[in-house]
Amino acid sequence: MALTLEQRVEFLETRLALHDLVSDYCLGFDKRDMGRFLAIWWPDAVWEIGPPFGDFVGHEGVNHAVIDILWPAWGTSTHYTTNLRVTPVSADVVEGICDVYCIGNSSEGQAQTVAATYTDRFERRDGVWKIARRKVTMHHFSPLTGITLAAPQ
């Protein structure tokens, strides 16, 4: 069955909204903009970071993870997400998967690199898309020994 023009436009708008959520995750975290970061999550969202950090529920859990655990551990970070694929489950639920690469310095100045996959459940409520669940599958979390990451001088 062929989709109507209206259905195709709605799907494109949905894809763009989901790309914005994935981008705002990176921008919010890296620029330390908690308002931007928290705005991508539903109040009952689940963020499954897993070892060594743990899993977090709701805005309170997300806020705790970022403010009390992750930002203190990272002096600087830059996230890059790629390969976002989305699969509609229903009119208001989409499953997504993308890869992430993060590079930065720990709070002690040690250069770090992380590669992971994000598996997402996006939900639209009252016409707004946000993340309902994000599972992080880490592939590596490694120090970059002998390398100093610093701004150009």
PDB file of C-alpha atoms in Angstrom:
ATOM      1  CA  MET A   1       0.000   0.000   0.000  1.00  0.00           C
ATOM      2  CA  ALA A   2       1.438   3.334  -1.037  1.00  0.00           C
ATOM      3  CA  LEU A   3       1.663   6.107   1.519  1.00  0.00           C
ATOM      4  CA  THR A   4      -0.144   9.355   0.925  1.00  0.00           C
ATOM      5  CA  LEU A   5       1.790  12.584   0.560  1.00  0.00           C
ATOM      6  CA  GLU A   6       0.568  13.615   4.021  1.00  0.00           C
ATOM      7  CA  GLN A   7       1.845  10.354   5.561  1.00  0.00           C
ATOM      8  CA  ARG A   8       5.198  10.754   3.849  1.00  0.00           C
ATOM      9  CA  VAL A   9       5.570  14.350   5.082  1.00  0.00           C
ATOM     10  CA  GLU A  10       4.622  13.282   8.625  1.00  0.00           C
ATOM     11  CA  PHE A  11       7.273  10.537   8.516  1.00  0.00           C
ATOM     12  CA  LEU A  12       9.908  13.045   7.349  1.00  0.00           C
ATOM     13  CA  GLU A  13       8.923  15.459  10.124  1.00  0.00           C
ATOM     14  CA  THR A  14       9.183  12.601  12.630  1.00  0.00           C
ATOM     15  CA  ARG A  15      12.639  11.615  11.396  1.00  0.00           C
ATOM     16  CA  LEU A  16      13.840  15.220  11.699  1.00  0.00           C
ATOM     17  CA  ALA A  17      12.432  15.501  15.232  1.00  0.00           C
ATOM     18  CA  LEU A  18      14.220  12.280  16.240  1.00  0.00           C
ATOM     19  CA  HIS A  19      17.493  13.495  14.715  1.00  0.00           C
ATOM     20  CA  ASP A  20      17.129  16.680  16.774  1.00  0.00           C
ATOM     21  CA  LEU A  21      16.674  14.625  19.959  1.00  0.00           C
ATOM     22  CA  VAL A  22      19.824  12.630  19.217  1.00  0.00           C
ATOM     23  CA  SER A  23      21.737  15.846  18.472  1.00  0.00           C
ATOM     24  CA  ASP A  24      20.427  17.620  21.579  1.00  0.00           C
ATOM     25  CA  TYR A  25      21.637  14.685  23.686  1.00  0.00           C
ATOM     26  CA  CYS A  26      25.181  15.318  22.440  1.00  0.00           C
ATOM     27  CA  LEU A  27      24.996  19.120  22.501  1.00  0.00           C
ATOM     28  CA  GLY A  28      23.327  19.259  25.907  1.00  0.00           C
ATOM     29  CA  PHE A  29      25.862  16.931  27.485  1.00  0.00           C
ATOM     30  CA  ASP A  30      28.983  18.362  25.850  1.00  0.00           C
ATOM     31  CA  LYS A  31      28.041  22.030  26.281  1.00  0.00           C
ATOM     32  CA  ARG A  32      26.849  21.314  29.830  1.00  0.00           C
ATOM     33  CA  ASP A  33      23.406  22.632  29.059  1.00  0.00           C
ATOM     34  CA  MET A  34      21.188  20.694  31.452  1.00  0.00           C
ATOM     35  CA  GLY A  35      18.019  22.396  30.187  1.00  0.00           C
ATOM     36  CA  ARG A  36      18.662  21.172  26.632  1.00  0.00           C
ATOM     37  CA  PHE A  37      19.696  17.734  27.858  1.00  0.00           C
ATOM     38  CA  LEU A  38      16.748  17.172  30.187  1.00  0.00           C
ATOM     39  CA  ALA A  39      14.254  18.427  27.565  1.00  0.00           C
ATOM     40  CA  ILE A  40      14.831  15.357  25.353  1.00  0.00           C
ATOM     41  CA  TRP A  41      13.587  12.882  28.014  1.00  0.00           C
ATOM     42  CA  TRP A  42      10.045  12.041  29.095  1.00  0.00           C
ATOM     43  CA  PRO A  43       9.607  12.507  32.875  1.00  0.00           C
ATOM     44  CA  ASP A  44       9.315   8.705  33.262  1.00  0.00           C
ATOM     45  CA  ALA A  45      12.182   7.863  30.872  1.00  0.00           C
ATOM     46  CA  VAL A  46      14.702   5.121  31.576  1.00  0.00           C
ATOM     47  CA  TRP A  47      18.387   5.665  30.768  1.00  0.00           C
ATOM     48  CA  GLU A  48      20.272   2.372  30.888  1.00  0.00           C
ATOM     49  CA  ILE A  49      23.924   3.359  30.861  1.00  0.00           C
ATOM     50  CA  GLY A  50      25.039   0.143  32.533  1.00  0.00           C
ATOM     51  CA  PRO A  51      28.467  -0.538  34.032  1.00  0.00           C
ATOM     52  CA  PRO A  52      30.335   1.282  35.354  1.00  0.00           C
ATOM     53  CA  PHE A  53      27.699   4.003  35.823  1.00  0.00           C
ATOM     54  CA  GLY A  54      24.311   2.341  36.322  1.00  0.00           C
ATOM     55  CA  ASP A  55      20.724   2.841  35.200  1.00  0.00           C
ATOM     56  CA  PHE A  56      18.581   5.916  35.890  1.00  0.00           C
ATOM     57  CA  VAL A  57      14.841   6.582  35.889  1.00  0.00           C
ATOM     58  CA  GLY A  58      12.932   9.792  35.272  1.00  0.00           C
ATOM     59  CA  HIS A  59      14.115  13.379  35.193  1.00  0.00           C
ATOM     60  CA  GLU A  60      15.438  13.022  38.732  1.00  0.00           C
ATOM     61  CA  GLY A  61      17.553  10.016  37.757  1.00  0.00           C
ATOM     62  CA  VAL A  62      18.831  11.634  34.548  1.00  0.00           C
ATOM     63  CA  ASN A  63      19.687  14.819  36.430  1.00  0.00           C
ATOM     64  CA  HIS A  64      21.520  12.800  39.120  1.00  0.00           C
ATOM     65  CA  ALA A  65      23.474  10.807  36.515  1.00  0.00           C
ATOM     66  CA  VAL A  66      24.654  13.926  34.693  1.00  0.00           C
ATOM     67  CA  ILE A  67      25.215  16.379  37.560  1.00  0.00           C
ATOM     68  CA  ASP A  68      26.563  13.989  40.206  1.00  0.00           C
ATOM     69  CA  ILE A  69      28.315  11.268  38.194  1.00  0.00           C
ATOM     70  CA  LEU A  70      29.088  12.005  34.557  1.00  0.00           C
ATOM     71  CA  TRP A  71      29.986  15.704  34.419  1.00  0.00           C
ATOM     72  CA  PRO A  72      32.297  15.361  37.438  1.00  0.00           C
ATOM     73  CA  ALA A  73      34.020  12.432  35.669  1.00  0.00           C
ATOM     74  CA  TRP A  74      34.478  14.312  32.365  1.00  0.00           C
ATOM     75  CA  GLY A  75      36.460  17.542  32.201  1.00  0.00           C
ATOM     76  CA  THR A  76      35.517  17.874  28.529  1.00  0.00           C
ATOM     77  CA  SER A  77      33.679  15.687  26.034  1.00  0.00           C
ATOM     78  CA  THR A  78      32.604  15.680  22.418  1.00  0.00           C
ATOM     79  CA  HIS A  79      29.996  13.175  21.270  1.00  0.00           C
ATOM     80  CA  TYR A  80      29.415  12.212  17.646  1.00  0.00           C
ATOM     81  CA  THR A  81      26.384  10.119  16.740  1.00  0.00           C
ATOM     82  CA  THR A  82      25.954   8.442  13.393  1.00  0.00           C
ATOM     83  CA  ASN A  83      24.010   5.771  11.554  1.00  0.00           C
ATOM     84  CA  LEU A  84      20.640   6.653  13.096  1.00  0.00           C
ATOM     85  CA  ARG A  85      18.051   4.197  11.837  1.00  0.00           C
ATOM     86  CA  VAL A  86      14.433   4.448  12.910  1.00  0.00           C
ATOM     87  CA  THR A  87      11.655   1.883  12.705  1.00  0.00           C
ATOM     88  CA  PRO A  88       8.048   2.888  13.323  1.00  0.00           C
ATOM     89  CA  VAL A  89       6.277   0.637  15.828  1.00  0.00           C
ATOM     90  CA  SER A  90       3.030   2.607  15.837  1.00  0.00           C
ATOM     91  CA  ALA A  91       1.881   6.141  15.047  1.00  0.00           C
ATOM     92  CA  ASP A  92       3.377   7.378  18.329  1.00  0.00           C
ATOM     93  CA  VAL A  93       6.252   4.961  18.986  1.00  0.00           C
ATOM     94  CA  VAL A  94       9.488   4.609  17.035  1.00  0.00           C
ATOM     95  CA  GLU A  95      12.468   2.390  17.792  1.00  0.00           C
ATOM     96  CA  GLY A  96      15.886   3.764  16.941  1.00  0.00           C
ATOM     97  CA  ILE A  97      19.487   2.674  16.909  1.00  0.00           C
ATOM     98  CA  CYS A  98      22.636   4.717  16.364  1.00  0.00           C
ATOM     99  CA  ASP A  99      26.332   4.581  17.120  1.00  0.00           C
ATOM    100  CA  VAL A 100      28.214   7.080  19.226  1.00  0.00           C
ATOM    101  CA  TYR A 101      31.852   7.999  19.508  1.00  0.00           C
ATOM    102  CA  CYS A 102      32.953  10.223  22.356  1.00  0.00           C
ATOM    103  CA  ILE A 103      36.362  11.688  22.952  1.00  0.00           C
ATOM    104  CA  GLY A 104      37.414  13.937  25.786  1.00  0.00           C
ATOM    105  CA  ASN A 105      39.389  14.367  28.957  1.00  0.00           C
ATOM    106  CA  SER A 106      38.584  12.911  32.326  1.00  0.00           C
ATOM    107  CA  SER A 107      38.428  15.344  35.229  1.00  0.00           C
ATOM    108  CA  GLU A 108      42.050  14.325  35.952  1.00  0.00           C
ATOM    109  CA  GLY A 109      43.083  15.314  32.403  1.00  0.00           C
ATOM    110  CA  GLN A 110      43.406  11.768  31.013  1.00  0.00           C
ATOM    111  CA  ALA A 111      42.340  11.613  27.351  1.00  0.00           C
ATOM    112  CA  GLN A 112      39.535   9.057  26.901  1.00  0.00           C
ATOM    113  CA  THR A 113      37.704   7.489  23.991  1.00  0.00           C
ATOM    114  CA  VAL A 114      34.342   5.737  24.106  1.00  0.00           C
ATOM    115  CA  ALA A 115      32.457   3.862  21.408  1.00  0.00           C
ATOM    116  CA  ALA A 116      28.916   2.647  22.036  1.00  0.00           C
ATOM    117  CA  THR A 117      25.540   1.946  20.492  1.00  0.00           C
ATOM    118  CA  TYR A 118      22.351   3.668  21.630  1.00  0.00           C
ATOM    119  CA  THR A 119      19.117   1.693  21.321  1.00  0.00           C
ATOM    120  CA  ASP A 120      16.150   4.004  21.773  1.00  0.00           C
ATOM    121  CA  ARG A 121      12.413   4.031  22.221  1.00  0.00           C
ATOM    122  CA  PHE A 122      11.011   7.373  21.117  1.00  0.00           C
ATOM    123  CA  GLU A 123       7.437   8.247  22.037  1.00  0.00           C
ATOM    124  CA  ARG A 124       5.161  11.013  20.840  1.00  0.00           C
ATOM    125  CA  ARG A 125       2.865  12.347  23.530  1.00  0.00           C
ATOM    126  CA  ASP A 126       0.509  15.249  22.879  1.00  0.00           C
ATOM    127  CA  GLY A 127       2.268  15.790  19.546  1.00  0.00           C
ATOM    128  CA  VAL A 128       5.806  15.964  21.007  1.00  0.00           C
ATOM    129  CA  TRP A 129       8.584  13.400  20.461  1.00  0.00           C
ATOM    130  CA  LYS A 130      11.001  12.572  23.295  1.00  0.00           C
ATOM    131  CA  ILE A 131      13.106   9.654  24.472  1.00  0.00           C
ATOM    132  CA  ALA A 132      11.240   7.134  26.627  1.00  0.00           C
ATOM    133  CA  ARG A 133      14.154   4.682  26.921  1.00  0.00           C
ATOM    134  CA  ARG A 134      17.807   4.739  25.923  1.00  0.00           C
ATOM    135  CA  LYS A 135      20.003   1.683  26.371  1.00  0.00           C
ATOM    136  CA  VAL A 136      23.746   2.215  26.047  1.00  0.00           C
ATOM    137  CA  THR A 137      25.847  -0.727  24.882  1.00  0.00           C
ATOM    138  CA  MET A 138      29.526   0.138  25.387  1.00  0.00           C
ATOM    139  CA  HIS A 139      32.048  -1.311  22.956  1.00  0.00           C
ATOM    140  CA  HIS A 140      35.072   0.320  24.550  1.00  0.00           C
ATOM    141  CA  PHE A 141      35.847   2.933  27.190  1.00  0.00           C
ATOM    142  CA  SER A 142      39.588   3.439  27.026  1.00  0.00           C
ATOM    143  CA  PRO A 143      42.292   5.899  28.021  1.00  0.00           C
ATOM    144  CA  LEU A 144      44.402   7.358  25.229  1.00  0.00           C
ATOM    145  CA  THR A 145      47.785   6.976  26.871  1.00  0.00           C
ATOM    146  CA  GLY A 146      50.511   9.292  25.731  1.00  0.00           C
ATOM    147  CA  ILE A 147      48.022  11.659  24.103  1.00  0.00           C
ATOM    148  CA  THR A 148      47.106  15.100  25.379  1.00  0.00           C
ATOM    149  CA  LEU A 149      43.877  16.644  24.174  1.00  0.00           C
ATOM    150  CA  ALA A 150      44.092  20.419  24.290  1.00  0.00           C
ATOM    151  CA  ALA A 151      42.720  23.405  22.428  1.00  0.00           C
ATOM    152  CA  PRO A 152      44.976  24.816  19.703  1.00  0.00           C
ATOM    153  CA  GLN A 153      47.289  27.600  20.804  1.00  0.00           C
TER     154      GLN A 153
END
